[in-house]
Tab-separated table of C-alpha atoms in Angstrom:
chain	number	residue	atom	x	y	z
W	1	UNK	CA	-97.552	-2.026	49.877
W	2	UNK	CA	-94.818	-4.365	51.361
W	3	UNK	CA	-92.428	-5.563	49.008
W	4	UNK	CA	-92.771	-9.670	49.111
W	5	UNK	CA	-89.416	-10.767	49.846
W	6	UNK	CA	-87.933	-13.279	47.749
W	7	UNK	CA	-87.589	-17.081	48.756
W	8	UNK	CA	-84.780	-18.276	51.231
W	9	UNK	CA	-85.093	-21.735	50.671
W	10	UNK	CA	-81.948	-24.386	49.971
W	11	UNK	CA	-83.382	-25.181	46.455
W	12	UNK	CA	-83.476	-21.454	45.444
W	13	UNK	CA	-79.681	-20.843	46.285
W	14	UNK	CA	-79.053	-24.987	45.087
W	15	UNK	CA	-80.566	-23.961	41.483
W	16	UNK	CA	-77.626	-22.001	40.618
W	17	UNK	CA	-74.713	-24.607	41.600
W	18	UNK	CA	-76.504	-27.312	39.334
W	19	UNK	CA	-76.040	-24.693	36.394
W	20	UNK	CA	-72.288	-25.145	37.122
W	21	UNK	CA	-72.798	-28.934	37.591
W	22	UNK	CA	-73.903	-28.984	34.139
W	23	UNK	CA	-70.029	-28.859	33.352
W	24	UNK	CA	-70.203	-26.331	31.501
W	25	UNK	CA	-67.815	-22.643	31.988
W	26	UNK	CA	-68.919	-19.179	32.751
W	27	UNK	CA	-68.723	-18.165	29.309
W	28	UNK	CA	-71.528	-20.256	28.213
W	29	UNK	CA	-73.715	-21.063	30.958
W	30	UNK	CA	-73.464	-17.404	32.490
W	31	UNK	CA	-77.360	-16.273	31.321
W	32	UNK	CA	-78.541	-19.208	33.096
W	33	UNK	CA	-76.457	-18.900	36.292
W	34	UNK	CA	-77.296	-15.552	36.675
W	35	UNK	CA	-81.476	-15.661	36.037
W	36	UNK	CA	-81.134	-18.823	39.009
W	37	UNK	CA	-78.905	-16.172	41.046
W	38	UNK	CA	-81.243	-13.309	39.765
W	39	UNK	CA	-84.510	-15.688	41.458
W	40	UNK	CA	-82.635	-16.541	44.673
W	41	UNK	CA	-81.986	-12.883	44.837
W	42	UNK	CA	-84.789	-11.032	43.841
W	43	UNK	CA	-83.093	-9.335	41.402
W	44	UNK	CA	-84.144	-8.291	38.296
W	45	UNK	CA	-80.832	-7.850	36.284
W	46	UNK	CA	-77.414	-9.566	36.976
W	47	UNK	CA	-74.151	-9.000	35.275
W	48	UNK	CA	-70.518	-10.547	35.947
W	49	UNK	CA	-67.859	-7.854	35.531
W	50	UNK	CA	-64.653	-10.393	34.556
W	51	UNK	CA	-60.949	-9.097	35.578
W	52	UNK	CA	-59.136	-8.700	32.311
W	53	UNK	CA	-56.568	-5.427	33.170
W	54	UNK	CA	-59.722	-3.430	34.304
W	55	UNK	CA	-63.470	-4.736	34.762
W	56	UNK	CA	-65.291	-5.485	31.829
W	57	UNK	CA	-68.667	-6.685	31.602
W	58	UNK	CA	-68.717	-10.582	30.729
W	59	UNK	CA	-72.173	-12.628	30.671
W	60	UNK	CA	-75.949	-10.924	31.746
W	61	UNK	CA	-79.369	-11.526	32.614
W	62	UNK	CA	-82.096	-9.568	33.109
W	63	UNK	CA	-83.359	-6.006	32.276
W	64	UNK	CA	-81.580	-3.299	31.327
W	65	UNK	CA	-81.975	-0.695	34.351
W	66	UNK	CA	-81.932	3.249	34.304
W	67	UNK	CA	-79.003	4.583	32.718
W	68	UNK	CA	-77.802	1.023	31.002
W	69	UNK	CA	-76.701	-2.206	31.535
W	70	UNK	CA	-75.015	-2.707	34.863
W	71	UNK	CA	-71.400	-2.366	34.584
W	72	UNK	CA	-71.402	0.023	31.903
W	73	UNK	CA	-72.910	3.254	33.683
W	74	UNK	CA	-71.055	6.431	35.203
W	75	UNK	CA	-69.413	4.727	38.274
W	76	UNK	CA	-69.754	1.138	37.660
W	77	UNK	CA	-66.533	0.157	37.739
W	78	UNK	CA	-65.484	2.052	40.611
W	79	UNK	CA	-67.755	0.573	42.562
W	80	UNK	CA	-66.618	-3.148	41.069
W	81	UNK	CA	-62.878	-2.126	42.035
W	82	UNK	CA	-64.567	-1.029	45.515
W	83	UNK	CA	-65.572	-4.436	45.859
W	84	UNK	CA	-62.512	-6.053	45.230
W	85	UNK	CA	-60.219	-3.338	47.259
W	86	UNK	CA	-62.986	-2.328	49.719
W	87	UNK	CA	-61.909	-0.081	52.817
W	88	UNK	CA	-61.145	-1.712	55.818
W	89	UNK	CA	-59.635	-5.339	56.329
W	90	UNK	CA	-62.785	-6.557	57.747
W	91	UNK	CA	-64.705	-5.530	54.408
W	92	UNK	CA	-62.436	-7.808	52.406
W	93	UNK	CA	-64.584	-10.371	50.390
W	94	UNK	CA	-67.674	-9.090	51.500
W	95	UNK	CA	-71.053	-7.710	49.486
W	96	UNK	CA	-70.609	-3.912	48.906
W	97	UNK	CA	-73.803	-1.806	48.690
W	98	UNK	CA	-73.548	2.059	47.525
W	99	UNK	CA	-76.071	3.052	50.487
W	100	UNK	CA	-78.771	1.919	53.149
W	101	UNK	CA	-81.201	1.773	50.763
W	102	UNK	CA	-79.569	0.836	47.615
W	103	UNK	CA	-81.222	-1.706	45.390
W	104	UNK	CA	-77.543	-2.783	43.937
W	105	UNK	CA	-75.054	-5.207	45.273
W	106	UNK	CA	-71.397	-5.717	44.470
W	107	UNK	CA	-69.248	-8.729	45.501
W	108	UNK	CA	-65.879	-10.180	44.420
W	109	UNK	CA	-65.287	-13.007	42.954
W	110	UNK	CA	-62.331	-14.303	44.391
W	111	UNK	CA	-60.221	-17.436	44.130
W	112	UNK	CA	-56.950	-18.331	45.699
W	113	UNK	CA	-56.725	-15.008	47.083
W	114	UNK	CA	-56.945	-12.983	43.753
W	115	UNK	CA	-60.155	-11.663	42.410
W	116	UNK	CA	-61.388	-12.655	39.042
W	117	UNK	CA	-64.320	-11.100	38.218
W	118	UNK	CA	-67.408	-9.512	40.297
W	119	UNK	CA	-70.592	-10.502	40.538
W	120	UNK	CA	-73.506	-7.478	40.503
W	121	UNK	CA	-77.187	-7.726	41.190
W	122	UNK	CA	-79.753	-5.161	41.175
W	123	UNK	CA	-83.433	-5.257	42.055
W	124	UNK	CA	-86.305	-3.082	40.858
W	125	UNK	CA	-87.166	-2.320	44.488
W	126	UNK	CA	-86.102	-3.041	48.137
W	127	UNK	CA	-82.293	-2.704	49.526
W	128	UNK	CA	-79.996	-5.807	49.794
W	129	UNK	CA	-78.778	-6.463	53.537
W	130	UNK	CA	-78.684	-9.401	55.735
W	131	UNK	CA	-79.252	-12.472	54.755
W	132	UNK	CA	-79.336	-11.547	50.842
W	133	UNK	CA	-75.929	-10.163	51.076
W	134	UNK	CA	-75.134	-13.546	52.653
W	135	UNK	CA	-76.596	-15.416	49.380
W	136	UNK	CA	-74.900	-12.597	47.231
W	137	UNK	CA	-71.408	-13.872	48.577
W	138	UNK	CA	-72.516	-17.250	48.730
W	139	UNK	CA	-73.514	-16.695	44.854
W	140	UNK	CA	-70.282	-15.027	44.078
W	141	UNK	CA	-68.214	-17.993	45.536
W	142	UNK	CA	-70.229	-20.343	43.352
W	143	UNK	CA	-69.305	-17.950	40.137
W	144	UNK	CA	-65.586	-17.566	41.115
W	145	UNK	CA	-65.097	-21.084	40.952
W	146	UNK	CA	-66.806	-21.516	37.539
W	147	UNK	CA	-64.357	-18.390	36.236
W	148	UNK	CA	-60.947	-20.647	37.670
W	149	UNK	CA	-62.676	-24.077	36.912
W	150	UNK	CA	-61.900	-23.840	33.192
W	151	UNK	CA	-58.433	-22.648	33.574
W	152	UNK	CA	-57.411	-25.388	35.994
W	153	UNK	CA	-58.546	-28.373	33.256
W	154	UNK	CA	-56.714	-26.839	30.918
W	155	UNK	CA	-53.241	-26.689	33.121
W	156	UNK	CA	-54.006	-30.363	33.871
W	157	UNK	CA	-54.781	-31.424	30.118
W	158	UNK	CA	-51.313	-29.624	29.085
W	159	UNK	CA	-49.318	-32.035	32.142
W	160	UNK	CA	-50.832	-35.243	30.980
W	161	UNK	CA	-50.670	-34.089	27.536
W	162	UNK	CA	-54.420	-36.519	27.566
W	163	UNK	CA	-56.566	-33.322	25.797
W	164	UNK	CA	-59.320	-36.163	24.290
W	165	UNK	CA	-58.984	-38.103	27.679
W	166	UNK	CA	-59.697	-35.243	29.680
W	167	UNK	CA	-62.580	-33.800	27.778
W	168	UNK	CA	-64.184	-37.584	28.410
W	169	UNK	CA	-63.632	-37.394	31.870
W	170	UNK	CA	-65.328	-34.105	32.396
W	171	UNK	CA	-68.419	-35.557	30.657
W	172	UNK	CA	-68.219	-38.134	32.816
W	173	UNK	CA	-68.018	-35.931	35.836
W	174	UNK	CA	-70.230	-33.640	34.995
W	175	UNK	CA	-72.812	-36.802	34.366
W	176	UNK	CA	-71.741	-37.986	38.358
W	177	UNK	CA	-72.619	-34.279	39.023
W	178	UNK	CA	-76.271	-34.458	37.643
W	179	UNK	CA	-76.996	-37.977	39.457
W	180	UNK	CA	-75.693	-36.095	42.689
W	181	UNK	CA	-77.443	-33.476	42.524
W	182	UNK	CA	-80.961	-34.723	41.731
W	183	UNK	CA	-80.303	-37.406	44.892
W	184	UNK	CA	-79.551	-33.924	47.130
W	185	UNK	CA	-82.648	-32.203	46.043
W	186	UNK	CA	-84.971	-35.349	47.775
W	187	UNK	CA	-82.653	-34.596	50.943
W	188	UNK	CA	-82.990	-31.314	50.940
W	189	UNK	CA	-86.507	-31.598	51.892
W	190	UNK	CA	-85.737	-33.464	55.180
W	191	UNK	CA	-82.686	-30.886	56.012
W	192	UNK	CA	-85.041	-27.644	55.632
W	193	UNK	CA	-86.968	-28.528	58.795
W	194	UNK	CA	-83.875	-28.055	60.641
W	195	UNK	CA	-81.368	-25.749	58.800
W	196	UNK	CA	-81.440	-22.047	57.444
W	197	UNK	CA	-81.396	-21.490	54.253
W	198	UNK	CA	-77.628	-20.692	54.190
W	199	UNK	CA	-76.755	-23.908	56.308
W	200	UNK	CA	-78.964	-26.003	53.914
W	201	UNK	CA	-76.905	-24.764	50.848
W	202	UNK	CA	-73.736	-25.611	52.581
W	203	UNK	CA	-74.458	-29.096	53.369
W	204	UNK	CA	-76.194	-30.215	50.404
W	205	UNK	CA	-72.874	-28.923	48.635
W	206	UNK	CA	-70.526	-31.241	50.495
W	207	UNK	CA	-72.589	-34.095	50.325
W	208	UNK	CA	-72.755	-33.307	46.289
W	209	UNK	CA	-68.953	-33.241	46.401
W	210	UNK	CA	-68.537	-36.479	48.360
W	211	UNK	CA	-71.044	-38.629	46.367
W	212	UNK	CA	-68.934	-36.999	43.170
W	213	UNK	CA	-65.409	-38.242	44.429
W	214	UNK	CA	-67.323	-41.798	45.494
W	215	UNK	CA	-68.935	-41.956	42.511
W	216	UNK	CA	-65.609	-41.385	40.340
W	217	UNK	CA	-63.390	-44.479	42.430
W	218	UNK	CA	-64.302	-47.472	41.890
W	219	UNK	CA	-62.876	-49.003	45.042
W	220	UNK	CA	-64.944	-46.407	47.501
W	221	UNK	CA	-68.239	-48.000	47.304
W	222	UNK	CA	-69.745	-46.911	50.656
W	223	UNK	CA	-65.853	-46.032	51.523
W	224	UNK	CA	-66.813	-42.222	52.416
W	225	UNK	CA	-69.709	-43.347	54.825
W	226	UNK	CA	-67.890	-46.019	56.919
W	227	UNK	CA	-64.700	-44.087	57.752
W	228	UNK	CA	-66.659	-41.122	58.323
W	229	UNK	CA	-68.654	-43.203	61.317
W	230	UNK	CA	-65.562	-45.079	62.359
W	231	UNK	CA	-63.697	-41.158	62.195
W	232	UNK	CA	-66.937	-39.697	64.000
W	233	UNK	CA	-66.640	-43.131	67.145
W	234	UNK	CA	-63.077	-43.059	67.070
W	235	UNK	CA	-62.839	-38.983	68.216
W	236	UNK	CA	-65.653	-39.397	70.631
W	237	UNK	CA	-63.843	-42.268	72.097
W	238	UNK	CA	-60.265	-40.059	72.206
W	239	UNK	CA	-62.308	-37.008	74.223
W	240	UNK	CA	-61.570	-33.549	74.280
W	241	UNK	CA	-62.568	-30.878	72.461
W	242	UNK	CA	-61.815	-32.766	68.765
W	243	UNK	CA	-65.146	-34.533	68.802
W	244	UNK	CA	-67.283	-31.171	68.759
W	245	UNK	CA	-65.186	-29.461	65.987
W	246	UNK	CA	-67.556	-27.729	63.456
W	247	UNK	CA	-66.851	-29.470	60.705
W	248	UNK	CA	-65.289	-32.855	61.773
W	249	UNK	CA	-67.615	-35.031	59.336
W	250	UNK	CA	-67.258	-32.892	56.351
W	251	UNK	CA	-63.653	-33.722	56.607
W	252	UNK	CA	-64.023	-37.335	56.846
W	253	UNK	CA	-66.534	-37.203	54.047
W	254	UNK	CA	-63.972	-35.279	51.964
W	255	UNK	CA	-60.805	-36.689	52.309
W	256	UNK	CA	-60.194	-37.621	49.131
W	257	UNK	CA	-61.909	-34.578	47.250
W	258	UNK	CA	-58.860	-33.902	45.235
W	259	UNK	CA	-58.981	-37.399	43.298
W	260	UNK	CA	-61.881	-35.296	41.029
W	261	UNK	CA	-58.202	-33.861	39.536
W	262	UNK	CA	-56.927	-37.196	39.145
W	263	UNK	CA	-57.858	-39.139	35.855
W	264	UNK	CA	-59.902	-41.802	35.607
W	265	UNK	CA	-57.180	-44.110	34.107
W	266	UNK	CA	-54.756	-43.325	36.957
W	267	UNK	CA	-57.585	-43.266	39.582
W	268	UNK	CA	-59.062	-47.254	38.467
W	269	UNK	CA	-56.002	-48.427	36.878
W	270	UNK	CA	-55.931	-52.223	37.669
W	271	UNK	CA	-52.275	-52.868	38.129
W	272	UNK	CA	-49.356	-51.384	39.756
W	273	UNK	CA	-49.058	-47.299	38.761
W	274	UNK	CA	-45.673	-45.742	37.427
W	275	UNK	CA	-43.579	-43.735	38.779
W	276	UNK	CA	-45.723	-40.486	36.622
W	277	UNK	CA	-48.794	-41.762	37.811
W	278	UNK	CA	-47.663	-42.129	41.611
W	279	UNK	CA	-46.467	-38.371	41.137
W	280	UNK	CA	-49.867	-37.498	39.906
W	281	UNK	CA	-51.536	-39.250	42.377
W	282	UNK	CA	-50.049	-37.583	44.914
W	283	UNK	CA	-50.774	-34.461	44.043
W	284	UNK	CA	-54.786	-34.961	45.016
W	285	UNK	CA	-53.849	-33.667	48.652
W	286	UNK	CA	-52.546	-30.401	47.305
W	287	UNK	CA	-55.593	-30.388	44.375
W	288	UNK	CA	-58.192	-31.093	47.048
W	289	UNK	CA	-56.700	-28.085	49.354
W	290	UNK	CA	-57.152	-25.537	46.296
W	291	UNK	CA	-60.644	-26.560	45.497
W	292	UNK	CA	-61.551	-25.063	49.085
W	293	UNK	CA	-59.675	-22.121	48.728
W	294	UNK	CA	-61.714	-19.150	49.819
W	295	UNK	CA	-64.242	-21.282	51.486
W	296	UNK	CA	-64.950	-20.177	54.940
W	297	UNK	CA	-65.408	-22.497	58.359
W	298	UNK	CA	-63.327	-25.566	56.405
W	299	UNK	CA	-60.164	-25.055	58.947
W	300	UNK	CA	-60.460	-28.698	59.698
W	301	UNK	CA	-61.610	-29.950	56.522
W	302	UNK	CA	-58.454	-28.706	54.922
W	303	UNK	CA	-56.669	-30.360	57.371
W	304	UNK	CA	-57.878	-34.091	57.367
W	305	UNK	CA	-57.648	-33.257	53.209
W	306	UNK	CA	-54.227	-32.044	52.937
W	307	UNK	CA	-52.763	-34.127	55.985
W	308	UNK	CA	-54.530	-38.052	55.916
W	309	UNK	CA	-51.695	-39.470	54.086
W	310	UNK	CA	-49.072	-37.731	56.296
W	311	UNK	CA	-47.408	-40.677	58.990
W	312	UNK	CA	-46.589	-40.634	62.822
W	313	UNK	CA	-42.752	-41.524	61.606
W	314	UNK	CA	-42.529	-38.960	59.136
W	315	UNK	CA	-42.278	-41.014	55.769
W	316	UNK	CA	-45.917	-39.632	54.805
W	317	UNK	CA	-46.552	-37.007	51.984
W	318	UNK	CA	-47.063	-34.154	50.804
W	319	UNK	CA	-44.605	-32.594	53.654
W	320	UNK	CA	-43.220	-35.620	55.358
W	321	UNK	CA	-44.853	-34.249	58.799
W	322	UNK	CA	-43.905	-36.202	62.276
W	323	UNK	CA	-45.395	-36.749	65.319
W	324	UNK	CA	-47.905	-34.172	66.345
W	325	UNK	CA	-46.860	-31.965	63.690
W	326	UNK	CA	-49.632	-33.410	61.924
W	327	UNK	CA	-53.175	-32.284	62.893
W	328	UNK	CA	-54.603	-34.325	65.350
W	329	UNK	CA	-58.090	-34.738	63.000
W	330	UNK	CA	-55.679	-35.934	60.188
W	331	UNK	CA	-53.807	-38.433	62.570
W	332	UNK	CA	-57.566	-39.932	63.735
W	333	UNK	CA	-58.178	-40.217	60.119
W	334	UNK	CA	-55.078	-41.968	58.945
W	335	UNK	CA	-55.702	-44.847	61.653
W	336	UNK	CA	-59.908	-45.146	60.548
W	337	UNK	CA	-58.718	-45.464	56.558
W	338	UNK	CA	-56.375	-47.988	57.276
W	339	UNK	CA	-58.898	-50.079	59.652
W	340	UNK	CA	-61.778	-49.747	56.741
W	341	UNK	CA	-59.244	-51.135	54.298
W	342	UNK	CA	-58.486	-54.165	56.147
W	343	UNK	CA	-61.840	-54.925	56.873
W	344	UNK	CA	-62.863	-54.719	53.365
W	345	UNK	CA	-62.852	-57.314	50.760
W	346	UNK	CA	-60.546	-56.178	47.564
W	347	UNK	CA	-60.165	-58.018	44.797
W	348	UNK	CA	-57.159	-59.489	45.380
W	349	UNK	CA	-57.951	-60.690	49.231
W	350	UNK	CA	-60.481	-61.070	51.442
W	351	UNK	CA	-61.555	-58.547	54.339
W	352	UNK	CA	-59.728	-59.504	57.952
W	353	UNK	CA	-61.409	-59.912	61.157
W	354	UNK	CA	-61.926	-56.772	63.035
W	355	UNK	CA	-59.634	-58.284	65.719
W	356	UNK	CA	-56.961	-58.766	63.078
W	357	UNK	CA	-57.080	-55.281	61.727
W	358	UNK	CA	-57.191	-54.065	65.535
W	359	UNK	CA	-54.259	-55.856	65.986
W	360	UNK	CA	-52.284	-55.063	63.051
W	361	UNK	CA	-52.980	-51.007	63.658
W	362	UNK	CA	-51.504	-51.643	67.257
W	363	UNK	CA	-48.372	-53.383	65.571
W	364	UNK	CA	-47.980	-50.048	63.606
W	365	UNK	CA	-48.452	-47.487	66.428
W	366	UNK	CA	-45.857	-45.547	66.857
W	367	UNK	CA	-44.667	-45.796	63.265
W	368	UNK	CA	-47.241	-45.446	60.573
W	369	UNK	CA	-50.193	-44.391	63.165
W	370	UNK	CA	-50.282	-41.954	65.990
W	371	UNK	CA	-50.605	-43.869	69.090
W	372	UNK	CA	-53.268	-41.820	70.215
W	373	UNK	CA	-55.633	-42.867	67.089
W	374	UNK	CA	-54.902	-46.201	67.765
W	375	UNK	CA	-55.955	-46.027	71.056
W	376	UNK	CA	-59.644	-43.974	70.309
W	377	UNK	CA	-59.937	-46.887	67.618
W	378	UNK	CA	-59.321	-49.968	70.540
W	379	UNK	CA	-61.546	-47.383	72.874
W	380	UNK	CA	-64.835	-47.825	70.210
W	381	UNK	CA	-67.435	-50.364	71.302
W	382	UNK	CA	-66.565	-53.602	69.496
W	383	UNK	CA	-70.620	-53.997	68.453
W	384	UNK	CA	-70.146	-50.413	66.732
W	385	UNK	CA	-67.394	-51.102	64.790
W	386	UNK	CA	-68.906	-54.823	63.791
W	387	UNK	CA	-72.198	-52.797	62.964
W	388	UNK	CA	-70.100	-50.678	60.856
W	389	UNK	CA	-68.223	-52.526	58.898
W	390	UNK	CA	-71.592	-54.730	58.279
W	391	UNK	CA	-72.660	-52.216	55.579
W	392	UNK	CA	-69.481	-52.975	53.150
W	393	UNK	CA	-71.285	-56.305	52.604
W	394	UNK	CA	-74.917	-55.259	51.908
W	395	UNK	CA	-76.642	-55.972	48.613
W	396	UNK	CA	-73.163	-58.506	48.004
């Protein structure tokens, strides 16, 4: 009898990414990452092998197969230091399986270009191999960043020397994480009609990000969604091939990822930041590039998220970039931000006329803003931007 193949739905490889929304680490939501990963799967038993001078088996799920727990049998952790140091350059990162038919799979967990752990899955019967091995790395991306997520905190709670602050604000995120989450799973739904199951995943996890970083600024409020439709009009409007990147709205949508690193009482702070707290502000470009570290297709991404603050004159930051040394996405960006500022009512003035903020992004071309993303910007119907910047107002 045919072995019934497990589900590939979005919600099946979403259920273990809402275990590490929980905010909790590895070390004690592990059992209930791994049955989620161990139901996406398949599987039957799951194990993460954590790097510690050697593999050693960390958290577990499952039953105990022939010959032991996995990780601990003749050969286990050969084939775990396989997986990180696999043969061949075009192996690197990839699911390892012993054979054809082999009900085991092996897969590195690997962050900022060092593995920390692997993940292992076995079934009782059936081989992994296309599209499971896909979920298996998709899986062991997901438990890679739960391994570094813990460390990272802790090297930002030791800066800011704000331990009780911190711990607060990862409650709070993790709360953001939740509401998120539960608001993806009714869109996931309407996506599965038109996406695989490892497209479906993908999305619903940059949305989940973007509503996060929205949901932690105060001033965004429907931010996200209007400069990633002015972003989207302005590169249709500049032509070429920038328009059709893979990719292009995920970067508008997560520009400002990195502000999850930044502290609530820096981030909403009412009046004028220090010196320390411009310093740490900064850094969100830099925080927002290592959170997609490892990530694959996110070329662009990590441009517009590393680069938006970056100016045509060269007084920008992080690297003080010039003229078309900044990516062109990143330059399109800079110019849409600005525009969705001015036309947005702050607290301390009014929004301007879109004429006004047309005008005052053509007095800065050349300086602060490439010329050419002033020009896609003038080049956007004038009814789409109006119809655009209508939503900032809604429900006022």
């Amino acid at each position: 009898m045919a072995r019934a193949q497990p589900p590939r739905v979005g919600e099946e490889l979403l259920a273990p990414f809402r275990v590490l929304a929980g905010g909790e680490d590895l070390a004690t939501a592990g059992a209930a990452l791994l049955e989620r990963a161990c139901q996406a799967t398949g599987a039957v038993e799951g194990v993460v092998l954590l790097e510690a001078g050697g593999f050693v088996p960390g958290p577990c799920w499952g039953v105990t197969g022939p010959g032991g727990r996995l990780g601990t049998r003749p050969g286990d952790r050969t084939l775990a230091a396989d997986a990180v140091a696999p043969a061949g350059p075009d192996r690197a990162g990839r699911p390892l399986v012993a054979g054809p038919g082999d009900t085991k799979a092996w897969c590195a967990m690997v962050v900022e270009g060092r593995a920390v752990g692997v993940l292992a899955l076995r079934r009782a019967a059936g081989p992994f191999a296309g599209e499971d091995l896909a979920a298996v790395e998709l899986l062991a991306i997901g438990a890679a960043v739960a391994v570094d997520r813990l460390r990272f905190l802790r090297l930002w709670s030791r800066k800011l020397e704000q331990a009780d602050a911190a711990h607060s604000q990862l409650l709070r995120y993790a709360d953001d994480l939740r509401t998120t989450f539960s608001a993806e799973r009714r869109r996931a739904e309407e996506l599965r009609q038109a996406l695989d199951a490892v497209e479906l995943a993908y999305s619903a996890t940059v949305q989940a990000l973007a509503s996060a970083v929205e949901a932690k600024d105060a001033y965004t409020g429907g931010h996200l969604t209007r400069v990633t439709a002015y972003g989207t009009a302005a590169c249709r409007a500049l032509g070429g091939h920038l328009a059709a990147t893979p990719g292009l709205e995920y970067a508008f949508l997560l520009h400002d990822l990195g502000k999850i690193g930044v502290p609530d009482a820096v981030l909403n702070k009412a009046g004028p930041l220090t010196d320390e707290e411009w310093a740490l502000m900064r850094e969100h470009p830099a925080i927002g590039l290592r959170i997609l570290e490892g990530v694959p297709h996110m070329d662009v991404v990590r441009a517009v998220i590393y680069s938006h603050h970056e100016r045509w004159d060269g007084a920008g930051y992080p690297d003080g970039l010039k003229g078309e040394q900044i990516p062109l996405a990143a330059r399109v960006f800079a110019a849409v931000d600005a525009f969705d500022a001015i036309t947005t009512d702050r607290p301390y003035r009014v929004a301007a006329s879109l004429d006004e903020a047309l005008h005052r992004l053509r007095e800065a071309s050349g300086s602060q803003f490439a010329p050419d993303a002033v020009d896609a910007i003038h080049l956007v119907d004038r009814g789409r931007l109006a119809a655009i910047q209508a939503t900032a107002n809604r429900g006022r």
